[in-house]
mmCIF file of C-alpha atoms in Angstrom:
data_model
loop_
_atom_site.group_PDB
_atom_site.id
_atom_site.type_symbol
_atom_site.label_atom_id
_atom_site.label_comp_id
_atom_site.label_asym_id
_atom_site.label_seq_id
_atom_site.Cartn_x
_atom_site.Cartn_y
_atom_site.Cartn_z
ATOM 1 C CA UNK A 273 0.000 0.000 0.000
ATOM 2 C CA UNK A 274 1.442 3.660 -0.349
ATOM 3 C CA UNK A 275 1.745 6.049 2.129
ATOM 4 C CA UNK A 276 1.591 9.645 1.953
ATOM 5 C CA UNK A 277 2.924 11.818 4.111
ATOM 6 C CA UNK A 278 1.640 15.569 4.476
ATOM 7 C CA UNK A 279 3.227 18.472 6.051
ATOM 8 C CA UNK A 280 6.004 20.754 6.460
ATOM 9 C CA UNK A 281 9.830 20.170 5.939
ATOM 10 C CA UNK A 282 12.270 22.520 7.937
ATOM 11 C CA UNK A 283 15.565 23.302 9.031
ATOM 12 C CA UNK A 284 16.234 23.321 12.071
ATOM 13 C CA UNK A 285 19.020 25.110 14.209
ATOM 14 C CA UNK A 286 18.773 22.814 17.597
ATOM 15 C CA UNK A 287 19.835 24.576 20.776
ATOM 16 C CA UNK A 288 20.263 22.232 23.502
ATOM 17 C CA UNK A 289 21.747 23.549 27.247
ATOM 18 C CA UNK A 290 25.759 23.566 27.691
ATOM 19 C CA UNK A 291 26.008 22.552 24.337
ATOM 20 C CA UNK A 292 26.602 24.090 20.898
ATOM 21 C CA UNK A 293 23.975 24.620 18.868
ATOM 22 C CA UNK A 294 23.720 22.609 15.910
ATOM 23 C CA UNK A 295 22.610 24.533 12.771
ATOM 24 C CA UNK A 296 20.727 23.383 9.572
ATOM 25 C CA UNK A 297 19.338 19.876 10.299
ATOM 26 C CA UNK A 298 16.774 18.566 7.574
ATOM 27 C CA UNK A 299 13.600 18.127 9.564
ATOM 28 C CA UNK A 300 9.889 18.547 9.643
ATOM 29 C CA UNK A 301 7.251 16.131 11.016
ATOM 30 C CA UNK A 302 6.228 14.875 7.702
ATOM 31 C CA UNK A 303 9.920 13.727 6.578
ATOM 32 C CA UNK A 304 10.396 12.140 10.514
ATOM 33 C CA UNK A 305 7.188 10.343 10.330
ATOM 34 C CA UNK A 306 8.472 9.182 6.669
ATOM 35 C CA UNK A 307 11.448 8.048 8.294
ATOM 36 C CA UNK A 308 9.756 6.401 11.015
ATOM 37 C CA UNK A 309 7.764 3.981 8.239
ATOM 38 C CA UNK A 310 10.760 3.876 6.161
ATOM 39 C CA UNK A 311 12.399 2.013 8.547
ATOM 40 C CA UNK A 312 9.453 -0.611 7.882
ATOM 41 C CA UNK A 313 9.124 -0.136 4.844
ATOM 42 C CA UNK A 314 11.542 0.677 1.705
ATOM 43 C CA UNK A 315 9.227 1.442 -0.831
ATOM 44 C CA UNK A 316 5.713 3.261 -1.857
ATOM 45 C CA UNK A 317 6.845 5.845 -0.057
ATOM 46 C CA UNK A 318 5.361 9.566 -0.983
ATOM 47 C CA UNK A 319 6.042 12.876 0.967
ATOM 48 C CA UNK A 320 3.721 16.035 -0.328
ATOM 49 C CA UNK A 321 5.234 19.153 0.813
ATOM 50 C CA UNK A 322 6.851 22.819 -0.034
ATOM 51 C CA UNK A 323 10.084 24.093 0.628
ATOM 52 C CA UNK A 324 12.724 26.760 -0.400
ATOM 53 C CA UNK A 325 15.918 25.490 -2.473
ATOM 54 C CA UNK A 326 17.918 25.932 0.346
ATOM 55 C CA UNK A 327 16.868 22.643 1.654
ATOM 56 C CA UNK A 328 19.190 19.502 0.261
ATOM 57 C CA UNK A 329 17.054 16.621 -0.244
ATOM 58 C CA UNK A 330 19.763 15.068 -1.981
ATOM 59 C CA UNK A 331 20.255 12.508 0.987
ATOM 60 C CA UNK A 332 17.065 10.694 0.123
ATOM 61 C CA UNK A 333 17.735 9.759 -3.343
ATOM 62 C CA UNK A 334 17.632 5.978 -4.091
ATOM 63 C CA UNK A 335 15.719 5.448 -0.239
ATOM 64 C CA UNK A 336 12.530 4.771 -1.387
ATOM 65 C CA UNK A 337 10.554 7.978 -0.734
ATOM 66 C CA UNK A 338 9.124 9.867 -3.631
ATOM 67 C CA UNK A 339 9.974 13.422 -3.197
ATOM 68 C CA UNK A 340 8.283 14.158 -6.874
ATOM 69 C CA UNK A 341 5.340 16.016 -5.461
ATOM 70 C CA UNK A 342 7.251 18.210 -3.079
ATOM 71 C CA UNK A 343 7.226 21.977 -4.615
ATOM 72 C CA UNK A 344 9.872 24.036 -5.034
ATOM 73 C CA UNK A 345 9.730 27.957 -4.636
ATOM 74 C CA UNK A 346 12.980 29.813 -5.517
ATOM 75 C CA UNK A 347 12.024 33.046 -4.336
ATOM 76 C CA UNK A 348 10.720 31.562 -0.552
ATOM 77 C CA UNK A 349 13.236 29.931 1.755
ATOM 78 C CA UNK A 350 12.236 26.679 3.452
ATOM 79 C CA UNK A 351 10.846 27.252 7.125
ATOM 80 C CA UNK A 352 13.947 27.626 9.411
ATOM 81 C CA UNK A 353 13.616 26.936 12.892
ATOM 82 C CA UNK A 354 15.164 27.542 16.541
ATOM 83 C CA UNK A 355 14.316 24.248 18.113
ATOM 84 C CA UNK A 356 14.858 25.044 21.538
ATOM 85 C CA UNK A 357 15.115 23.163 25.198
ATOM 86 C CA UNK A 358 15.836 25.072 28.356
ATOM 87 C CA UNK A 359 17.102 23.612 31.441
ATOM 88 C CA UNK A 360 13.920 22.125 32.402
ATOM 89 C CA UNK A 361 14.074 20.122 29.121
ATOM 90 C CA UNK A 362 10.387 22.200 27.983
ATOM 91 C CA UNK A 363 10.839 22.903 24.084
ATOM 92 C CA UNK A 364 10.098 26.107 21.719
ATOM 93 C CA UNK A 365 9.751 25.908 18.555
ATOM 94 C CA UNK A 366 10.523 29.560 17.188
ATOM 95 C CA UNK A 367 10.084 30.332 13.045
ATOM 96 C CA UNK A 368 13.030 31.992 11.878
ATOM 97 C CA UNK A 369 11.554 35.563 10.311
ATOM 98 C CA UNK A 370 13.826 35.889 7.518
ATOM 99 C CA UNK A 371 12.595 32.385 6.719
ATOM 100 C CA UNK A 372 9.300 30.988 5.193
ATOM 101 C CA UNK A 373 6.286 31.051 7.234
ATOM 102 C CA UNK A 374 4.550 27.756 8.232
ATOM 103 C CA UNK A 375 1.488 29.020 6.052
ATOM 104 C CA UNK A 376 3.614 29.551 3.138
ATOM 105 C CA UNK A 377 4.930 26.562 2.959
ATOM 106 C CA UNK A 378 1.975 24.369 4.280
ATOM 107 C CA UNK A 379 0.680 21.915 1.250
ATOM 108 C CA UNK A 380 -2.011 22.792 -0.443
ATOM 109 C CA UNK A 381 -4.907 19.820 -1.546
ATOM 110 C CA UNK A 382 -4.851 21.270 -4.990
ATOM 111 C CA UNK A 383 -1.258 20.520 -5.887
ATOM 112 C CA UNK A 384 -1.600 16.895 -4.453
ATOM 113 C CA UNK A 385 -1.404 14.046 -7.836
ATOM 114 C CA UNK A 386 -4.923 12.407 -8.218
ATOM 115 C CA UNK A 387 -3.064 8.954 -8.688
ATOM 116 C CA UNK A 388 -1.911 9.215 -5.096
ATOM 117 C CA UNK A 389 -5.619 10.278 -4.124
ATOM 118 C CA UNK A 390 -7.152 7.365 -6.278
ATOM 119 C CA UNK A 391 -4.923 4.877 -5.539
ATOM 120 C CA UNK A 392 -4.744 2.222 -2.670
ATOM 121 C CA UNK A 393 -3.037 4.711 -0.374
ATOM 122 C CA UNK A 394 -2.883 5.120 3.431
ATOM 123 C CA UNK A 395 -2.457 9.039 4.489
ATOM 124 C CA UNK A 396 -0.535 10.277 7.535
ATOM 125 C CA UNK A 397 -1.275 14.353 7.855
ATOM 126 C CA UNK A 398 1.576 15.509 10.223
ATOM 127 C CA UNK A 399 1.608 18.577 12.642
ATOM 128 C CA UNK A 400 1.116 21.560 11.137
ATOM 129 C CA UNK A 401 -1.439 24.953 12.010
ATOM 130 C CA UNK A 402 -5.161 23.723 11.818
ATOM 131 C CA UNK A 403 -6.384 25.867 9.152
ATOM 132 C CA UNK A 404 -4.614 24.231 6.540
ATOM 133 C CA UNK A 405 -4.355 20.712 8.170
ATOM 134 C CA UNK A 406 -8.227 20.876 7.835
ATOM 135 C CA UNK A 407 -8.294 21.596 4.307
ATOM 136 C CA UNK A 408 -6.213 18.908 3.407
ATOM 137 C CA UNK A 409 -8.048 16.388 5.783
ATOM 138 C CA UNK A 410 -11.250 17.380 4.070
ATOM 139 C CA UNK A 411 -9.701 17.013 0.921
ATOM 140 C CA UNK A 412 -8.484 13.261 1.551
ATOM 141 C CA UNK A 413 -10.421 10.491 0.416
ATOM 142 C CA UNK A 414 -13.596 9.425 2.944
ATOM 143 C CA UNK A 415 -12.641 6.183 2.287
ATOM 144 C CA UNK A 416 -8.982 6.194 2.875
ATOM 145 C CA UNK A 417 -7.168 5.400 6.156
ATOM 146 C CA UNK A 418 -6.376 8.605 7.228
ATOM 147 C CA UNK A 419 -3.629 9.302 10.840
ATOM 148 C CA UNK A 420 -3.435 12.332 11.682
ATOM 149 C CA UNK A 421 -0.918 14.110 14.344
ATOM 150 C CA UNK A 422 -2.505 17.522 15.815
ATOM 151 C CA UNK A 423 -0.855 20.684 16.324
ATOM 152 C CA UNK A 424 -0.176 21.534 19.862
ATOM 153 C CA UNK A 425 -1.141 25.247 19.644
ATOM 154 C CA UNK A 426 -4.195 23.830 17.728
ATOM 155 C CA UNK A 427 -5.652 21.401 20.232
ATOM 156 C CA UNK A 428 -7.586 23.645 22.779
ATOM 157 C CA UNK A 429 -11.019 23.785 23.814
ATOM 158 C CA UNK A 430 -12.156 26.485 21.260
ATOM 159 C CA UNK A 431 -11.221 24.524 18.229
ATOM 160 C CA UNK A 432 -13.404 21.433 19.493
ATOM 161 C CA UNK A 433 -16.136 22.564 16.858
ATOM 162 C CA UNK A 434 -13.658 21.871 14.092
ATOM 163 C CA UNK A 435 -12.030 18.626 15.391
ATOM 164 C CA UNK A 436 -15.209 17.490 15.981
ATOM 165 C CA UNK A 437 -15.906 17.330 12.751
ATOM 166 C CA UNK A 438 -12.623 15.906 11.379
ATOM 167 C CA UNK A 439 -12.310 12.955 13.711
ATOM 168 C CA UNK A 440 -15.123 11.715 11.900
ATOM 169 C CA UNK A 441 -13.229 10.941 8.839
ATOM 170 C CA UNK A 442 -9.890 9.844 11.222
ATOM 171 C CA UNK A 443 -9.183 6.633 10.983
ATOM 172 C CA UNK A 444 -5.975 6.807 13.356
ATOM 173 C CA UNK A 445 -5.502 9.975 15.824
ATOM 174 C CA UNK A 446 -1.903 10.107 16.927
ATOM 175 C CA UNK A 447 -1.868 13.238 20.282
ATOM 176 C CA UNK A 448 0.920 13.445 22.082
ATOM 177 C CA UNK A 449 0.190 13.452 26.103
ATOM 178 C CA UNK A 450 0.470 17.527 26.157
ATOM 179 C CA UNK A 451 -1.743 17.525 23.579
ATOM 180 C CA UNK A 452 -4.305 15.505 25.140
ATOM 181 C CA UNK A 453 -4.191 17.159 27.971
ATOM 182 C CA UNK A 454 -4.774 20.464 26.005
ATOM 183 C CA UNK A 455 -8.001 19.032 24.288
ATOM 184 C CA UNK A 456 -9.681 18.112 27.571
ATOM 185 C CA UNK A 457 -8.308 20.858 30.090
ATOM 186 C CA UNK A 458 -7.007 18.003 32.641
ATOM 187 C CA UNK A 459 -3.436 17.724 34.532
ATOM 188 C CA UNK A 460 -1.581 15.028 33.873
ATOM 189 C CA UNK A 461 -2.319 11.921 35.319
ATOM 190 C CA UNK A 462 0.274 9.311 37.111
ATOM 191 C CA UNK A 463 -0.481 6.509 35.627
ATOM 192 C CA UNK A 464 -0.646 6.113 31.324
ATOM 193 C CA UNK A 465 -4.032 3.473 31.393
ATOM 194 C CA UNK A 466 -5.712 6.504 33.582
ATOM 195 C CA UNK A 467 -6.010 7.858 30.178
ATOM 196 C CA UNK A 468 -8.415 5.487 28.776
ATOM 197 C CA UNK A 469 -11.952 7.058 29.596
ATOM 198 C CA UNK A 470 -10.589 10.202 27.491
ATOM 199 C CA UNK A 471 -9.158 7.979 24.387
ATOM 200 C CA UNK A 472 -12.484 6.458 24.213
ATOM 201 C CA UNK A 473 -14.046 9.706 23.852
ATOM 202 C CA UNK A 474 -11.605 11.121 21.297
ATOM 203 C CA UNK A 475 -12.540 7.161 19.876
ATOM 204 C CA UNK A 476 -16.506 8.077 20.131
ATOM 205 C CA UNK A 477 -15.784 10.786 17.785
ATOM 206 C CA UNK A 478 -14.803 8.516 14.945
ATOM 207 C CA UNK A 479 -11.543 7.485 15.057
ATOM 208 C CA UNK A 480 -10.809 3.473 15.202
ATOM 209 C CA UNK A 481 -7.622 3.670 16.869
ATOM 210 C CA UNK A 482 -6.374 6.341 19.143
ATOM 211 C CA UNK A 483 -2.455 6.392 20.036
ATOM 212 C CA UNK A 484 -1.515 8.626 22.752
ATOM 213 C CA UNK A 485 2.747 9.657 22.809
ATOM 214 C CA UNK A 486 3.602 9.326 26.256
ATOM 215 C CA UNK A 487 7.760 10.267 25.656
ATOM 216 C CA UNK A 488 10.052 8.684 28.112
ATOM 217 C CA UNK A 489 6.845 6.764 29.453
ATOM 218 C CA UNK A 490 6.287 4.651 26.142
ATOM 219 C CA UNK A 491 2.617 4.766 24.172
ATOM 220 C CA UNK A 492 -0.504 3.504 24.691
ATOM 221 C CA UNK A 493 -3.074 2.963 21.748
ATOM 222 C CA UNK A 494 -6.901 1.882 22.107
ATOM 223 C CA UNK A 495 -8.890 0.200 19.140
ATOM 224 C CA UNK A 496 -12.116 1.166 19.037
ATOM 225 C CA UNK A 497 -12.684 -2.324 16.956
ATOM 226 C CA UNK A 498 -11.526 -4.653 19.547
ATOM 227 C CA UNK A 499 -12.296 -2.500 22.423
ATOM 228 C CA UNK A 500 -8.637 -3.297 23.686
ATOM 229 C CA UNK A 501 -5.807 -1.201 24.932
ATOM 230 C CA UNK A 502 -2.266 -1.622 24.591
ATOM 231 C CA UNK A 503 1.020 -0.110 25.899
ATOM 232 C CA UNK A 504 4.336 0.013 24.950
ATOM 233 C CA UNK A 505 7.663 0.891 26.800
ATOM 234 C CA UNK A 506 9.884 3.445 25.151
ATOM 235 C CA UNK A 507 12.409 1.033 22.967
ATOM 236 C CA UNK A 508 16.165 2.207 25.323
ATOM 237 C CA UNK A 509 18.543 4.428 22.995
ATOM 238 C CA UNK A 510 21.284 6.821 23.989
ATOM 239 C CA UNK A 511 19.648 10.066 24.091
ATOM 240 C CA UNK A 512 20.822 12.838 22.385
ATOM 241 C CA UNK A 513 17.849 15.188 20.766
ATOM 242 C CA UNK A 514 14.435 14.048 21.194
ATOM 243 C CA UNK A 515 13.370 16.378 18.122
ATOM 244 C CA UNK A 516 11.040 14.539 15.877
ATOM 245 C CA UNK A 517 10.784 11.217 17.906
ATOM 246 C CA UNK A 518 6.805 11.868 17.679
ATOM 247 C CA UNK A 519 6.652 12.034 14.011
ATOM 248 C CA UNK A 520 8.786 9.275 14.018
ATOM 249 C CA UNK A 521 7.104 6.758 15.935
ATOM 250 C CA UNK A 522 3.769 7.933 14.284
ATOM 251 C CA UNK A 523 5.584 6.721 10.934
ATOM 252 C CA UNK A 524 6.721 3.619 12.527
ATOM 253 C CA UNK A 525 3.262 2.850 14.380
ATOM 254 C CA UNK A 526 1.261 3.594 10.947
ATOM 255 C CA UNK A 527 3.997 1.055 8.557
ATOM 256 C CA UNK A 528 3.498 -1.817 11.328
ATOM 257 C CA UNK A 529 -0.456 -1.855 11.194
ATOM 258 C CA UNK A 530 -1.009 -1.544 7.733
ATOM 259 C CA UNK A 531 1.412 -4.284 6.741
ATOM 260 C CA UNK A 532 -0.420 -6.815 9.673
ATOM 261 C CA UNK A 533 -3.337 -4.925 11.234
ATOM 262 C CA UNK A 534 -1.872 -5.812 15.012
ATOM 263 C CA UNK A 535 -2.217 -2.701 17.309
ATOM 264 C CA UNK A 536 0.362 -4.002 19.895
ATOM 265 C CA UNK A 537 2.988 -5.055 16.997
ATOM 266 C CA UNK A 538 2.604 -1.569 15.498
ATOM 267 C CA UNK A 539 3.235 -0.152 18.816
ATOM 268 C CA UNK A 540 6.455 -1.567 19.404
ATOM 269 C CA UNK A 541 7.378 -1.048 16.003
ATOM 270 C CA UNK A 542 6.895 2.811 16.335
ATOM 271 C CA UNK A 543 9.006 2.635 19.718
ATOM 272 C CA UNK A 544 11.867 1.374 17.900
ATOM 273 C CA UNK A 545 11.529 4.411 15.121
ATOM 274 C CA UNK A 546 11.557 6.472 17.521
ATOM 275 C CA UNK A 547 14.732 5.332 19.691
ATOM 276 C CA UNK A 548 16.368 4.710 15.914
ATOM 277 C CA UNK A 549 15.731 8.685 16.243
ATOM 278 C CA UNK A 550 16.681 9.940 19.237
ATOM 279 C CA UNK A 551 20.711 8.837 18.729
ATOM 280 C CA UNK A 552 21.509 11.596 16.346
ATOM 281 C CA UNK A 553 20.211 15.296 15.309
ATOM 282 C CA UNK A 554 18.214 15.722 12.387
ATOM 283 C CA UNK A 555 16.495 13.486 9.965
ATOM 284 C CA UNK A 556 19.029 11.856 7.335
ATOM 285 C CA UNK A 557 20.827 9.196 9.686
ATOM 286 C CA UNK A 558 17.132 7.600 10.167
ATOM 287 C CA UNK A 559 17.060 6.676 6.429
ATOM 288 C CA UNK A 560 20.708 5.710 6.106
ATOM 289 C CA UNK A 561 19.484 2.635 8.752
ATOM 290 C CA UNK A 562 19.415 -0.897 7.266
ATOM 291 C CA UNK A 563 16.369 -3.335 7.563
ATOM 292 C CA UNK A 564 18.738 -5.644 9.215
ATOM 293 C CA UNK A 565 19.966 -2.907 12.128
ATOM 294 C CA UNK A 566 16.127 -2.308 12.636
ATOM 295 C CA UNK A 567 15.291 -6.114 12.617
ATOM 296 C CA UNK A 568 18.096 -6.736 15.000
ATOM 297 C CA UNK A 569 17.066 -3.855 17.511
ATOM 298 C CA UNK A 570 13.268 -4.833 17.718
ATOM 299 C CA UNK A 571 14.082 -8.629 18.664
ATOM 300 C CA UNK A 572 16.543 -7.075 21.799
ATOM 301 C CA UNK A 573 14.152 -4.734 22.518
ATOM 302 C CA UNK A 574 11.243 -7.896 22.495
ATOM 303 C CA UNK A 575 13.673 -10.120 24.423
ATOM 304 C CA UNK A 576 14.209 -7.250 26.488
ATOM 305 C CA UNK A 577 10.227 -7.302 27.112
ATOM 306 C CA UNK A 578 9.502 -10.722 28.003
ATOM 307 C CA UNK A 579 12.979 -10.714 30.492
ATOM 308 C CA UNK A 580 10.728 -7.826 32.350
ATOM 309 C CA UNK A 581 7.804 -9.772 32.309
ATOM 310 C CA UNK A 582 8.917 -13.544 33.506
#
């Protein structure tokens, strides 16, 4: 089946504490969550963007993902971001002004190839401002499978109208815990299963499947279809810049259950995206991985599991 990712592509200068910053990584949640399901899977791979010609896409060529549809504006540079964490690890994400504007360079439905929307295709629409997520939700197919990751300055109460009406046509909704927590006006709770009553309302909405990002706390997902809730552990890594590891795993999660349908497989598979991720900064190492270093890490990281569990 193809997949087709949506949303922005950045660069991103990544300021960490006490260390220097690193400039110009290749980024953007719709290229991490393509790296997340490239990791899965090598081929029928599509990414449906914008950006400036100041962003080298070079690295991709021969990996599988079809960069044909992204367009190219001479005269706008790609969005370029300060990707920030302070000492209390909280993150900003601040748009460059010199630098194209995340409306600019949001996709538009009408320059997306009707093959793709005709075709036996799966559609992941990555985190990017709701106005134009909506539009290209709406635009989507009614009867494709359709994951979606929301915004996080897009999630509050007052735009409950709108998502109310888009997680009807949602077949997988992907919120990170912060975002969750935005959407229903609650603290965080201890425990990740106390979340269940509120995925089974974002569920009631229309979604099948909701997966909720916990970070360092793993994900949990809940199937509508089954009426059955699963969690996974975050897959261990070396940490060293947590940027995109939510697109990632989304990527990961969404390859995994369209290949075999199993919620808790997919799970796991995302986890392992997302610690493939976390090693390095920026997006390009995630696609030089080989299907045999992924293969390797999710049996440890399964072995790993069932050593915790006996």
């Amino acid at each position: 089946m193809n997949m087709v990712f949506i949303g922005h592509l950045t660069l991103d200068d990544v300021v960490l504490p006490n260390l220097p910053i690193q400039p110009d990584n290749a980024g953007g949640a719709a290229l991490y969550a393509a790296s997340g399901a490239h990791m899965w899977q090598r081929k029928d791979l599509f990414l449906l963007s914008r950006r400036g010609t100041d962003l080298d896409l070079s690295f991709l060529e021969g990996s599988g993902l079809d960069t044909s549809f992204v367009r190219i504006f001479p005269d706008i540079p790609t969005i370029h971001l300060f990707t920030m964490y302070d000492r209390m690890n909280l993150r900003y994400f601040i748009v460059q002004r010199w630098a194209g504007s995340y409306d600019k360079m949001a996709p538009r439905p009408y320059e997306f190839p009707q093959e793709l929307l005709n075709s036996d295709s799966c559609f992941h629409v990555a985190a990017f401002p709701l106005p134009r997520q909506r539009a290209v939700i709406e635009q989507l197919p009614d009867n494709a499978l359709i994951s979606v990751d929301p915004h996080h300055d897009y999630i509050y109460p007052e735009q409950h109208g709108i998502w109310d009406a888009l997680l009807k046509k949602i077949t997988v909704f992907q919120p990170s815990e912060d975002e969750l927590i935005r959407y229903f006006s609650i603290q965080p709770l201890p425990e990740p299963h106390d979340y269940l009553p509120y995925m089974k309302a974002l569920s009631d909405k229309g979604p099948r499947i909701i997966v909720l990002k916990l970070g360092s706390r793993g994900a949990l997902s809940y199937d509508s279809a089954s009426d059955r809730l699963c969690f996974a552990p975050p897959c261990p890594a070396p940490v060293i810049d947590v940027t995109g590891c939510g697109d990632c795993f989304c990527g990961g999660f969404l390859a995994s259950f369209i290949a075999d349908g199993d919620i808790q497989t997919a799970l796991y598979c995302g986890s392992v995206s997302a610690s493939f991720n976390i090693t390095h900064f920026g997006v390009s190492e995630n696609f030089a991985v080989s299907a045999a270093e992924v293969t390797e890490r999710y049996n440890l990281y399964l072995s790993q599991l069932k050593g915790e569990k006996t």
